[in-house]
Amino acid sequence: MHTNFIKKKLVVAFILLFAFTVGYIRETIFVVINSVINDYAFPYNPSYLEPPAFLYDIETGNLIKIKWFLTFVFSLIFFGITLWLVNFYFRSKSYNRIILLTYSILFAASLIITLLGFLFNQYESFYGISRFIAGLLQYPLMTLILFTMFYFVNQLYRE
């Protein structure tokens, strides 16, 4: 029993380390792309990675589209990591549904706000809140919040 407990904790630690590593890689990619979009001089970015030359050949509008695509991809990755972690630790279909619902609601809210910005020709005004909501989906924060919430709910019902 004790060995399984330690093994379970090590796997959770590995999954969380993996989530933070993916988060760091995501942040580095976006900082490098932003440095090209905003024409910041190297070494602007805290990761001190010089942007690859091919990024300077891509039009700004296309770089922004690439960022939106990457936002979607990283959101899916963190959705998967969250499901992996919670399903491994708790094995609860209801928790999986809550994760799906949470990610779906946040994604839909971000998308609707973005579309409203385009509809009213006020994209810049709506961008901040849309970006904040989308940001929740593509960092380890949502993974930690949901895992912690499920952990404490589980502890309450154990007693």
CSV table of N, CA and C in Angstrom, one decimal:
chain,number,residue,atom,x,y,z
A,1,MET,N,0.8,-1.2,0.0
A,1,MET,CA,0.0,0.0,0.0
A,1,MET,C,0.9,1.2,0.0
A,2,HIS,N,1.9,1.3,0.9
A,2,HIS,CA,2.7,2.5,1.0
A,2,HIS,C,3.5,2.7,-0.3
A,3,THR,N,3.9,1.6,-1.0
A,3,THR,CA,4.7,1.7,-2.3
A,3,THR,C,3.8,2.3,-3.3
A,4,ASN,N,2.5,1.9,-3.4
A,4,ASN,CA,1.6,2.4,-4.4
A,4,ASN,C,1.3,3.9,-4.2
A,5,PHE,N,1.2,4.3,-2.9
A,5,PHE,CA,1.0,5.7,-2.5
A,5,PHE,C,2.2,6.6,-3.0
A,6,ILE,N,3.4,6.1,-2.8
A,6,ILE,CA,4.6,6.8,-3.2
A,6,ILE,C,4.6,6.9,-4.8
A,7,LYS,N,4.3,5.7,-5.4
A,7,LYS,CA,4.3,5.7,-6.9
A,7,LYS,C,3.3,6.7,-7.4
A,8,LYS,N,2.1,6.7,-6.8
A,8,LYS,CA,1.1,7.6,-7.3
A,8,LYS,C,1.5,9.1,-7.2
A,9,LYS,N,2.1,9.4,-6.1
A,9,LYS,CA,2.6,10.8,-5.8
A,9,LYS,C,3.7,11.1,-6.9
A,10,LEU,N,4.6,10.2,-7.2
A,10,LEU,CA,5.6,10.4,-8.2
A,10,LEU,C,5.1,10.6,-9.5
A,11,VAL,N,4.1,9.9,-9.9
A,11,VAL,CA,3.4,10.1,-11.2
A,11,VAL,C,2.7,11.4,-11.3
A,12,VAL,N,2.1,11.8,-10.2
A,12,VAL,CA,1.4,13.2,-10.1
A,12,VAL,C,2.5,14.2,-10.3
A,13,ALA,N,3.6,14.1,-9.6
A,13,ALA,CA,4.7,15.0,-9.7
A,13,ALA,C,5.3,15.1,-11.1
A,14,PHE,N,5.4,13.9,-11.8
A,14,PHE,CA,5.9,13.9,-13.1
A,14,PHE,C,4.9,14.6,-14.1
A,15,ILE,N,3.6,14.4,-13.9
A,15,ILE,CA,2.6,15.0,-14.8
A,15,ILE,C,2.6,16.6,-14.6
A,16,LEU,N,2.8,17.0,-13.3
A,16,LEU,CA,2.8,18.4,-13.0
A,16,LEU,C,4.1,19.0,-13.6
A,17,LEU,N,5.2,18.3,-13.5
A,17,LEU,CA,6.5,18.8,-14.0
A,17,LEU,C,6.3,18.9,-15.6
A,18,PHE,N,5.7,17.9,-16.2
A,18,PHE,CA,5.5,17.9,-17.6
A,18,PHE,C,4.6,19.2,-18.0
A,19,ALA,N,3.6,19.4,-17.2
A,19,ALA,CA,2.7,20.6,-17.5
A,19,ALA,C,3.4,21.9,-17.4
A,20,PHE,N,4.3,22.0,-16.4
A,20,PHE,CA,5.1,23.3,-16.3
A,20,PHE,C,6.1,23.4,-17.4
A,21,THR,N,6.7,22.3,-17.8
A,21,THR,CA,7.6,22.3,-18.9
A,21,THR,C,6.9,22.7,-20.2
A,22,VAL,N,5.7,22.2,-20.5
A,22,VAL,CA,5.0,22.6,-21.6
A,22,VAL,C,4.6,24.0,-21.5
A,23,GLY,N,4.2,24.5,-20.4
A,23,GLY,CA,3.9,25.9,-20.1
A,23,GLY,C,5.1,26.8,-20.4
A,24,TYR,N,6.3,26.4,-20.0
A,24,TYR,CA,7.5,27.1,-20.3
A,24,TYR,C,7.8,27.2,-21.8
A,25,ILE,N,7.7,26.1,-22.5
A,25,ILE,CA,7.9,26.0,-23.9
A,25,ILE,C,6.9,26.9,-24.6
A,26,ARG,N,5.6,26.8,-24.2
A,26,ARG,CA,4.6,27.7,-24.8
A,26,ARG,C,4.9,29.2,-24.6
A,27,GLU,N,5.3,29.5,-23.4
A,27,GLU,CA,5.7,30.9,-23.1
A,27,GLU,C,6.8,31.4,-24.0
A,28,THR,N,7.9,30.6,-24.1
A,28,THR,CA,9.0,30.9,-24.9
A,28,THR,C,8.7,31.1,-26.3
A,29,ILE,N,7.8,30.2,-26.9
A,29,ILE,CA,7.4,30.4,-28.3
A,29,ILE,C,6.7,31.7,-28.5
A,30,PHE,N,5.7,32.0,-27.6
A,30,PHE,CA,4.9,33.2,-27.7
A,30,PHE,C,5.8,34.5,-27.5
A,31,VAL,N,6.7,34.5,-26.6
A,31,VAL,CA,7.6,35.6,-26.4
A,31,VAL,C,8.4,35.9,-27.6
A,32,VAL,N,8.9,34.8,-28.2
A,32,VAL,CA,9.8,35.0,-29.4
A,32,VAL,C,8.9,35.5,-30.6
A,33,ILE,N,7.7,35.0,-30.8
A,33,ILE,CA,6.9,35.5,-31.8
A,33,ILE,C,6.5,37.0,-31.6
A,34,ASN,N,6.2,37.3,-30.3
A,34,ASN,CA,5.8,38.7,-30.0
A,34,ASN,C,7.0,39.6,-30.2
A,35,SER,N,8.2,39.2,-30.0
A,35,SER,CA,9.3,40.0,-30.2
A,35,SER,C,9.5,40.4,-31.7
A,36,VAL,N,9.1,39.4,-32.6
A,36,VAL,CA,9.1,39.7,-34.0
A,36,VAL,C,8.0,40.6,-34.4
A,37,ILE,N,6.8,40.3,-33.9
A,37,ILE,CA,5.6,41.2,-34.2
A,37,ILE,C,5.8,42.6,-33.8
A,38,ASN,N,6.3,42.8,-32.6
A,38,ASN,CA,6.5,44.2,-32.0
A,38,ASN,C,7.9,44.8,-32.4
A,39,ASP,N,8.7,44.0,-33.2
A,39,ASP,CA,10.0,44.5,-33.6
A,39,ASP,C,10.9,44.9,-32.5
A,40,TYR,N,10.9,44.1,-31.4
A,40,TYR,CA,11.8,44.4,-30.3
A,40,TYR,C,13.2,43.8,-30.6
A,41,ALA,N,14.1,44.6,-30.1
A,41,ALA,CA,15.5,44.2,-30.4
A,41,ALA,C,15.9,43.0,-29.5
A,42,PHE,N,16.7,42.1,-30.0
A,42,PHE,CA,17.2,41.0,-29.2
A,42,PHE,C,18.2,41.5,-28.2
A,43,PRO,N,18.3,41.1,-27.0
A,43,PRO,CA,17.6,40.1,-26.3
A,43,PRO,C,16.4,40.6,-25.5
A,44,TYR,N,15.4,41.0,-26.2
A,44,TYR,CA,14.2,41.5,-25.5
A,44,TYR,C,13.6,40.4,-24.6
A,45,ASN,N,13.5,39.2,-25.1
A,45,ASN,CA,12.7,38.2,-24.4
A,45,ASN,C,13.5,37.6,-23.3
A,46,PRO,N,12.8,37.3,-22.2
A,46,PRO,CA,13.5,36.7,-21.0
A,46,PRO,C,14.1,35.4,-21.2
A,47,SER,N,13.7,34.7,-22.2
A,47,SER,CA,14.3,33.4,-22.5
A,47,SER,C,15.6,33.5,-23.3
A,48,TYR,N,15.9,34.7,-23.8
A,48,TYR,CA,17.1,35.0,-24.5
A,48,TYR,C,17.3,34.1,-25.7
A,49,LEU,N,16.2,33.8,-26.4
A,49,LEU,CA,16.3,33.1,-27.6
A,49,LEU,C,16.1,34.1,-28.8
A,50,GLU,N,17.1,34.1,-29.6
A,50,GLU,CA,17.0,34.9,-30.8
A,50,GLU,C,15.9,34.3,-31.7
A,51,PRO,N,15.0,35.2,-32.2
A,51,PRO,CA,14.0,34.6,-33.1
A,51,PRO,C,14.6,34.0,-34.4
A,52,PRO,N,14.2,32.9,-34.8
A,52,PRO,CA,14.7,32.3,-36.1
A,52,PRO,C,14.4,33.3,-37.2
A,53,ALA,N,15.3,33.3,-38.2
A,53,ALA,CA,15.2,34.2,-39.3
A,53,ALA,C,13.9,34.1,-40.1
A,54,PHE,N,13.4,32.9,-40.2
A,54,PHE,CA,12.2,32.7,-41.1
A,54,PHE,C,11.0,33.5,-40.5
A,55,LEU,N,11.0,33.7,-39.2
A,55,LEU,CA,9.9,34.4,-38.6
A,55,LEU,C,9.8,35.9,-39.1
A,56,TYR,N,10.9,36.5,-39.5
A,56,TYR,CA,10.9,37.8,-40.0
A,56,TYR,C,10.4,37.9,-41.4
A,57,ASP,N,10.3,36.7,-42.1
A,57,ASP,CA,9.7,36.7,-43.4
A,57,ASP,C,8.2,36.5,-43.4
A,58,ILE,N,7.6,36.3,-42.3
A,58,ILE,CA,6.2,36.1,-42.2
A,58,ILE,C,5.5,37.4,-41.9
A,59,GLU,N,4.5,37.8,-42.6
A,59,GLU,CA,3.7,39.0,-42.3
A,59,GLU,C,3.1,39.0,-40.9
A,60,THR,N,3.0,40.2,-40.4
A,60,THR,CA,2.5,40.3,-39.0
A,60,THR,C,1.1,39.7,-38.8
A,61,GLY,N,0.2,39.9,-39.8
A,61,GLY,CA,-1.1,39.4,-39.7
A,61,GLY,C,-1.1,37.9,-39.7
A,62,ASN,N,-0.1,37.3,-40.4
A,62,ASN,CA,0.0,35.8,-40.4
A,62,ASN,C,0.6,35.3,-39.1
A,63,LEU,N,1.5,36.1,-38.5
A,63,LEU,CA,2.1,35.7,-37.2
A,63,LEU,C,1.0,35.7,-36.2
A,64,ILE,N,0.1,36.7,-36.2
A,64,ILE,CA,-1.0,36.8,-35.3
A,64,ILE,C,-2.0,35.5,-35.5
A,65,LYS,N,-2.2,35.2,-36.7
A,65,LYS,CA,-3.0,34.0,-37.0
A,65,LYS,C,-2.3,32.7,-36.4
A,66,ILE,N,-1.0,32.7,-36.6
A,66,ILE,CA,-0.2,31.5,-36.0
A,66,ILE,C,-0.4,31.5,-34.5
A,67,LYS,N,-0.3,32.7,-33.9
A,67,LYS,CA,-0.5,32.7,-32.4
A,67,LYS,C,-1.9,32.2,-32.0
A,68,TRP,N,-2.9,32.6,-32.7
A,68,TRP,CA,-4.2,32.1,-32.4
A,68,TRP,C,-4.3,30.6,-32.6
A,69,PHE,N,-3.7,30.1,-33.6
A,69,PHE,CA,-3.7,28.6,-33.9
A,69,PHE,C,-2.9,27.9,-32.7
A,70,LEU,N,-1.8,28.5,-32.3
A,70,LEU,CA,-1.0,27.9,-31.2
A,70,LEU,C,-1.8,28.0,-29.9
A,71,THR,N,-2.5,29.1,-29.7
A,71,THR,CA,-3.4,29.2,-28.5
A,71,THR,C,-4.3,28.0,-28.5
A,72,PHE,N,-5.0,27.7,-29.6
A,72,PHE,CA,-5.9,26.6,-29.6
A,72,PHE,C,-5.2,25.3,-29.3
A,73,VAL,N,-4.0,25.1,-30.0
A,73,VAL,CA,-3.3,23.8,-29.8
A,73,VAL,C,-2.8,23.7,-28.3
A,74,PHE,N,-2.3,24.7,-27.7
A,74,PHE,CA,-1.8,24.6,-26.3
A,74,PHE,C,-3.0,24.4,-25.4
A,75,SER,N,-4.1,25.0,-25.7
A,75,SER,CA,-5.3,24.8,-24.9
A,75,SER,C,-5.7,23.4,-24.9
A,76,LEU,N,-5.7,22.7,-26.1
A,76,LEU,CA,-6.0,21.3,-26.2
A,76,LEU,C,-5.0,20.5,-25.4
A,77,ILE,N,-3.7,20.9,-25.5
A,77,ILE,CA,-2.7,20.1,-24.8
A,77,ILE,C,-2.9,20.2,-23.3
A,78,PHE,N,-3.2,21.4,-22.8
A,78,PHE,CA,-3.5,21.5,-21.3
A,78,PHE,C,-4.8,20.9,-20.9
A,79,PHE,N,-5.8,20.8,-21.8
A,79,PHE,CA,-7.0,20.1,-21.5
A,79,PHE,C,-6.6,18.6,-21.4
A,80,GLY,N,-5.8,18.1,-22.3
A,80,GLY,CA,-5.4,16.7,-22.2
A,80,GLY,C,-4.5,16.4,-20.9
A,81,ILE,N,-3.6,17.3,-20.6
A,81,ILE,CA,-2.8,17.1,-19.4
A,81,ILE,C,-3.7,17.1,-18.1
A,82,THR,N,-4.7,18.0,-18.1
A,82,THR,CA,-5.6,18.1,-17.0
A,82,THR,C,-6.4,16.8,-16.9
A,83,LEU,N,-6.9,16.3,-18.0
A,83,LEU,CA,-7.7,15.0,-18.0
A,83,LEU,C,-6.8,13.9,-17.5
A,84,TRP,N,-5.6,13.9,-18.0
A,84,TRP,CA,-4.6,12.8,-17.7
A,84,TRP,C,-4.4,12.8,-16.2
A,85,LEU,N,-4.1,14.0,-15.6
A,85,LEU,CA,-3.8,14.1,-14.2
A,85,LEU,C,-5.0,13.7,-13.3
A,86,VAL,N,-6.1,14.3,-13.6
A,86,VAL,CA,-7.3,14.0,-12.8
A,86,VAL,C,-7.8,12.6,-12.9
A,87,ASN,N,-7.8,12.1,-14.2
A,87,ASN,CA,-8.2,10.7,-14.4
A,87,ASN,C,-7.3,9.7,-13.7
A,88,PHE,N,-6.0,10.0,-13.8
A,88,PHE,CA,-5.0,9.1,-13.1
A,88,PHE,C,-5.2,9.1,-11.6
A,89,TYR,N,-5.4,10.2,-11.0
A,89,TYR,CA,-5.4,10.3,-9.6
A,89,TYR,C,-6.8,9.9,-9.0
A,90,PHE,N,-7.9,10.3,-9.7
A,90,PHE,CA,-9.2,10.1,-9.1
A,90,PHE,C,-10.0,9.0,-9.8
A,91,ARG,N,-9.8,8.9,-11.1
A,91,ARG,CA,-10.6,7.9,-11.9
A,91,ARG,C,-12.1,8.2,-11.8
A,92,SER,N,-12.5,9.4,-12.0
A,92,SER,CA,-13.9,9.8,-11.8
A,92,SER,C,-14.4,10.4,-13.2
A,93,LYS,N,-15.4,9.8,-13.7
A,93,LYS,CA,-16.0,10.3,-14.9
A,93,LYS,C,-16.7,11.6,-14.7
A,94,SER,N,-17.2,11.9,-13.5
A,94,SER,CA,-17.9,13.1,-13.2
A,94,SER,C,-16.8,14.3,-13.2
A,95,TYR,N,-15.6,14.0,-12.7
A,95,TYR,CA,-14.6,15.0,-12.7
A,95,TYR,C,-14.2,15.3,-14.2
A,96,ASN,N,-14.1,14.2,-15.0
A,96,ASN,CA,-13.8,14.4,-16.4
A,96,ASN,C,-14.8,15.3,-17.1
A,97,ARG,N,-16.1,15.1,-16.8
A,97,ARG,CA,-17.1,15.9,-17.3
A,97,ARG,C,-17.0,17.4,-16.9
A,98,ILE,N,-16.6,17.6,-15.6
A,98,ILE,CA,-16.4,19.0,-15.1
A,98,ILE,C,-15.3,19.6,-15.8
A,99,ILE,N,-14.2,18.9,-16.1
A,99,ILE,CA,-13.1,19.4,-16.8
A,99,ILE,C,-13.5,19.8,-18.2
A,100,LEU,N,-14.2,18.9,-18.9
A,100,LEU,CA,-14.7,19.2,-20.3
A,100,LEU,C,-15.6,20.5,-20.3
A,101,LEU,N,-16.5,20.5,-19.3
A,101,LEU,CA,-17.4,21.6,-19.2
A,101,LEU,C,-16.7,23.0,-18.9
A,102,THR,N,-15.7,22.9,-18.0
A,102,THR,CA,-15.0,24.1,-17.7
A,102,THR,C,-14.2,24.6,-18.9
A,103,TYR,N,-13.5,23.8,-19.5
A,103,TYR,CA,-12.7,24.2,-20.7
A,103,TYR,C,-13.6,24.7,-21.8
A,104,SER,N,-14.8,24.0,-22.0
A,104,SER,CA,-15.7,24.4,-23.1
A,104,SER,C,-16.3,25.8,-22.8
A,105,ILE,N,-16.7,26.0,-21.6
A,105,ILE,CA,-17.3,27.3,-21.2
A,105,ILE,C,-16.3,28.4,-21.4
A,106,LEU,N,-15.1,28.2,-20.9
A,106,LEU,CA,-14.0,29.2,-21.0
A,106,LEU,C,-13.7,29.5,-22.5
A,107,PHE,N,-13.6,28.4,-23.3
A,107,PHE,CA,-13.2,28.6,-24.7
A,107,PHE,C,-14.4,29.3,-25.4
A,108,ALA,N,-15.6,28.9,-25.1
A,108,ALA,CA,-16.7,29.6,-25.8
A,108,ALA,C,-16.8,31.1,-25.4
A,109,ALA,N,-16.6,31.4,-24.1
A,109,ALA,CA,-16.6,32.8,-23.7
A,109,ALA,C,-15.5,33.6,-24.4
A,110,SER,N,-14.3,33.0,-24.5
A,110,SER,CA,-13.3,33.8,-25.2
A,110,SER,C,-13.6,34.0,-26.7
A,111,LEU,N,-14.1,32.9,-27.3
A,111,LEU,CA,-14.5,33.0,-28.7
A,111,LEU,C,-15.6,34.0,-28.9
A,112,ILE,N,-16.7,34.0,-28.1
A,112,ILE,CA,-17.8,34.9,-28.2
A,112,ILE,C,-17.3,36.4,-28.0
A,113,ILE,N,-16.5,36.6,-27.0
A,113,ILE,CA,-15.9,38.0,-26.8
A,113,ILE,C,-15.1,38.4,-28.0
A,114,THR,N,-14.3,37.5,-28.6
A,114,THR,CA,-13.5,37.9,-29.7
A,114,THR,C,-14.4,38.2,-30.9
A,115,LEU,N,-15.4,37.4,-31.1
A,115,LEU,CA,-16.4,37.6,-32.2
A,115,LEU,C,-17.1,38.9,-32.1
A,116,LEU,N,-17.5,39.3,-30.8
A,116,LEU,CA,-18.2,40.5,-30.5
A,116,LEU,C,-17.2,41.7,-30.9
A,117,GLY,N,-16.0,41.5,-30.6
A,117,GLY,CA,-15.0,42.6,-30.9
A,117,GLY,C,-14.9,42.8,-32.4
A,118,PHE,N,-14.9,41.7,-33.2
A,118,PHE,CA,-14.9,41.9,-34.7
A,118,PHE,C,-16.3,42.4,-35.1
A,119,LEU,N,-17.4,42.0,-34.6
A,119,LEU,CA,-18.7,42.4,-35.0
A,119,LEU,C,-18.9,43.9,-34.8
A,120,PHE,N,-18.4,44.4,-33.7
A,120,PHE,CA,-18.6,45.8,-33.4
A,120,PHE,C,-17.3,46.7,-33.8
A,121,ASN,N,-16.5,46.0,-34.6
A,121,ASN,CA,-15.2,46.7,-35.1
A,121,ASN,C,-14.4,47.3,-33.9
A,122,GLN,N,-14.4,46.6,-32.8
A,122,GLN,CA,-13.7,47.1,-31.6
A,122,GLN,C,-12.8,46.0,-31.1
A,123,TYR,N,-12.1,45.3,-32.0
A,123,TYR,CA,-11.3,44.1,-31.6
A,123,TYR,C,-10.3,44.4,-30.4
A,124,GLU,N,-9.7,45.6,-30.6
A,124,GLU,CA,-8.7,45.9,-29.6
A,124,GLU,C,-9.3,46.1,-28.2
A,125,SER,N,-10.5,46.6,-28.2
A,125,SER,CA,-11.2,46.9,-26.9
A,125,SER,C,-11.6,45.5,-26.2
A,126,PHE,N,-11.9,44.5,-27.0
A,126,PHE,CA,-12.4,43.2,-26.5
A,126,PHE,C,-11.2,42.3,-26.3
A,127,TYR,N,-10.1,42.6,-26.9
A,127,TYR,CA,-8.9,41.6,-26.9
A,127,TYR,C,-8.5,41.3,-25.5
A,128,GLY,N,-8.3,42.2,-24.6
A,128,GLY,CA,-7.8,42.0,-23.3
A,128,GLY,C,-8.5,40.9,-22.5
A,129,ILE,N,-9.8,41.1,-22.5
A,129,ILE,CA,-10.6,40.1,-21.7
A,129,ILE,C,-10.6,38.7,-22.4
A,130,SER,N,-10.7,38.8,-23.7
A,130,SER,CA,-10.7,37.5,-24.5
A,130,SER,C,-9.4,36.8,-24.3
A,131,ARG,N,-8.3,37.5,-24.3
A,131,ARG,CA,-7.0,37.0,-24.2
A,131,ARG,C,-6.8,36.4,-22.8
A,132,PHE,N,-7.3,37.1,-21.8
A,132,PHE,CA,-7.2,36.7,-20.4
A,132,PHE,C,-7.9,35.3,-20.2
A,133,ILE,N,-9.1,35.2,-20.8
A,133,ILE,CA,-9.9,33.9,-20.7
A,133,ILE,C,-9.1,32.8,-21.4
A,134,ALA,N,-8.7,33.1,-22.6
A,134,ALA,CA,-8.0,32.1,-23.4
A,134,ALA,C,-6.7,31.7,-22.7
A,135,GLY,N,-6.1,32.7,-22.0
A,135,GLY,CA,-4.8,32.4,-21.3
A,135,GLY,C,-5.0,31.4,-20.2
A,136,LEU,N,-6.2,31.4,-19.6
A,136,LEU,CA,-6.5,30.4,-18.5
A,136,LEU,C,-6.4,29.0,-19.0
A,137,LEU,N,-6.7,28.8,-20.3
A,137,LEU,CA,-6.7,27.5,-20.9
A,137,LEU,C,-5.4,26.9,-21.3
A,138,GLN,N,-4.4,27.8,-21.4
A,138,GLN,CA,-3.1,27.4,-22.0
A,138,GLN,C,-2.0,27.5,-21.1
A,139,TYR,N,-2.2,27.4,-19.8
A,139,TYR,CA,-1.2,27.4,-18.8
A,139,TYR,C,-1.5,26.4,-17.8
A,140,PRO,N,-0.6,26.0,-17.0
A,140,PRO,CA,-0.8,24.9,-15.9
A,140,PRO,C,-1.8,25.4,-14.8
A,141,LEU,N,-2.1,26.7,-14.8
A,141,LEU,CA,-3.0,27.2,-13.7
A,141,LEU,C,-4.3,26.5,-13.6
A,142,MET,N,-5.0,26.3,-14.7
A,142,MET,CA,-6.3,25.6,-14.7
A,142,MET,C,-6.1,24.2,-14.3
A,143,THR,N,-5.1,23.5,-14.7
A,143,THR,CA,-4.8,22.2,-14.2
A,143,THR,C,-4.6,22.1,-12.7
A,144,LEU,N,-3.9,23.1,-12.2
A,144,LEU,CA,-3.7,23.1,-10.7
A,144,LEU,C,-5.0,23.4,-10.0
A,145,ILE,N,-5.7,24.4,-10.5
A,145,ILE,CA,-7.0,24.8,-9.8
A,145,ILE,C,-8.0,23.6,-9.8
A,146,LEU,N,-8.2,22.9,-10.9
A,146,LEU,CA,-9.1,21.8,-11.0
A,146,LEU,C,-8.6,20.6,-10.1
A,147,PHE,N,-7.4,20.3,-10.2
A,147,PHE,CA,-6.8,19.2,-9.5
A,147,PHE,C,-7.0,19.4,-8.0
A,148,THR,N,-6.6,20.7,-7.5
A,148,THR,CA,-6.7,21.0,-6.1
A,148,THR,C,-8.2,21.0,-5.7
A,149,MET,N,-9.1,21.5,-6.5
A,149,MET,CA,-10.5,21.5,-6.1
A,149,MET,C,-11.0,20.1,-6.0
A,150,PHE,N,-10.7,19.2,-6.9
A,150,PHE,CA,-11.1,17.8,-6.8
A,150,PHE,C,-10.5,17.1,-5.6
A,151,TYR,N,-9.2,17.5,-5.3
A,151,TYR,CA,-8.6,16.8,-4.2
A,151,TYR,C,-9.3,17.2,-2.9
A,152,PHE,N,-9.6,18.5,-2.7
A,152,PHE,CA,-10.3,18.9,-1.5
A,152,PHE,C,-11.7,18.4,-1.4
A,153,VAL,N,-12.4,18.3,-2.5
A,153,VAL,CA,-13.8,17.8,-2.6
A,153,VAL,C,-13.7,16.3,-2.2
A,154,ASN,N,-12.7,15.6,-2.7
A,154,ASN,CA,-12.5,14.2,-2.4
A,154,ASN,C,-12.3,14.0,-0.9
A,155,GLN,N,-11.5,14.9,-0.3
A,155,GLN,CA,-11.2,14.8,1.1
A,155,GLN,C,-12.4,15.0,2.0
A,156,LEU,N,-13.3,16.0,1.6
A,156,LEU,CA,-14.5,16.3,2.3
A,156,LEU,C,-15.4,15.0,2.3
A,157,TYR,N,-15.5,14.4,1.2
A,157,TYR,CA,-16.4,13.2,1.1
A,157,TYR,C,-15.8,12.0,1.7
A,158,ARG,N,-14.5,12.0,2.0
A,158,ARG,CA,-13.9,10.8,2.6
A,158,ARG,C,-14.2,10.7,4.1
A,159,GLU,N,-14.3,11.9,4.7
A,159,GLU,CA,-14.5,12.0,6.2
A,159,GLU,C,-15.9,11.6,6.6
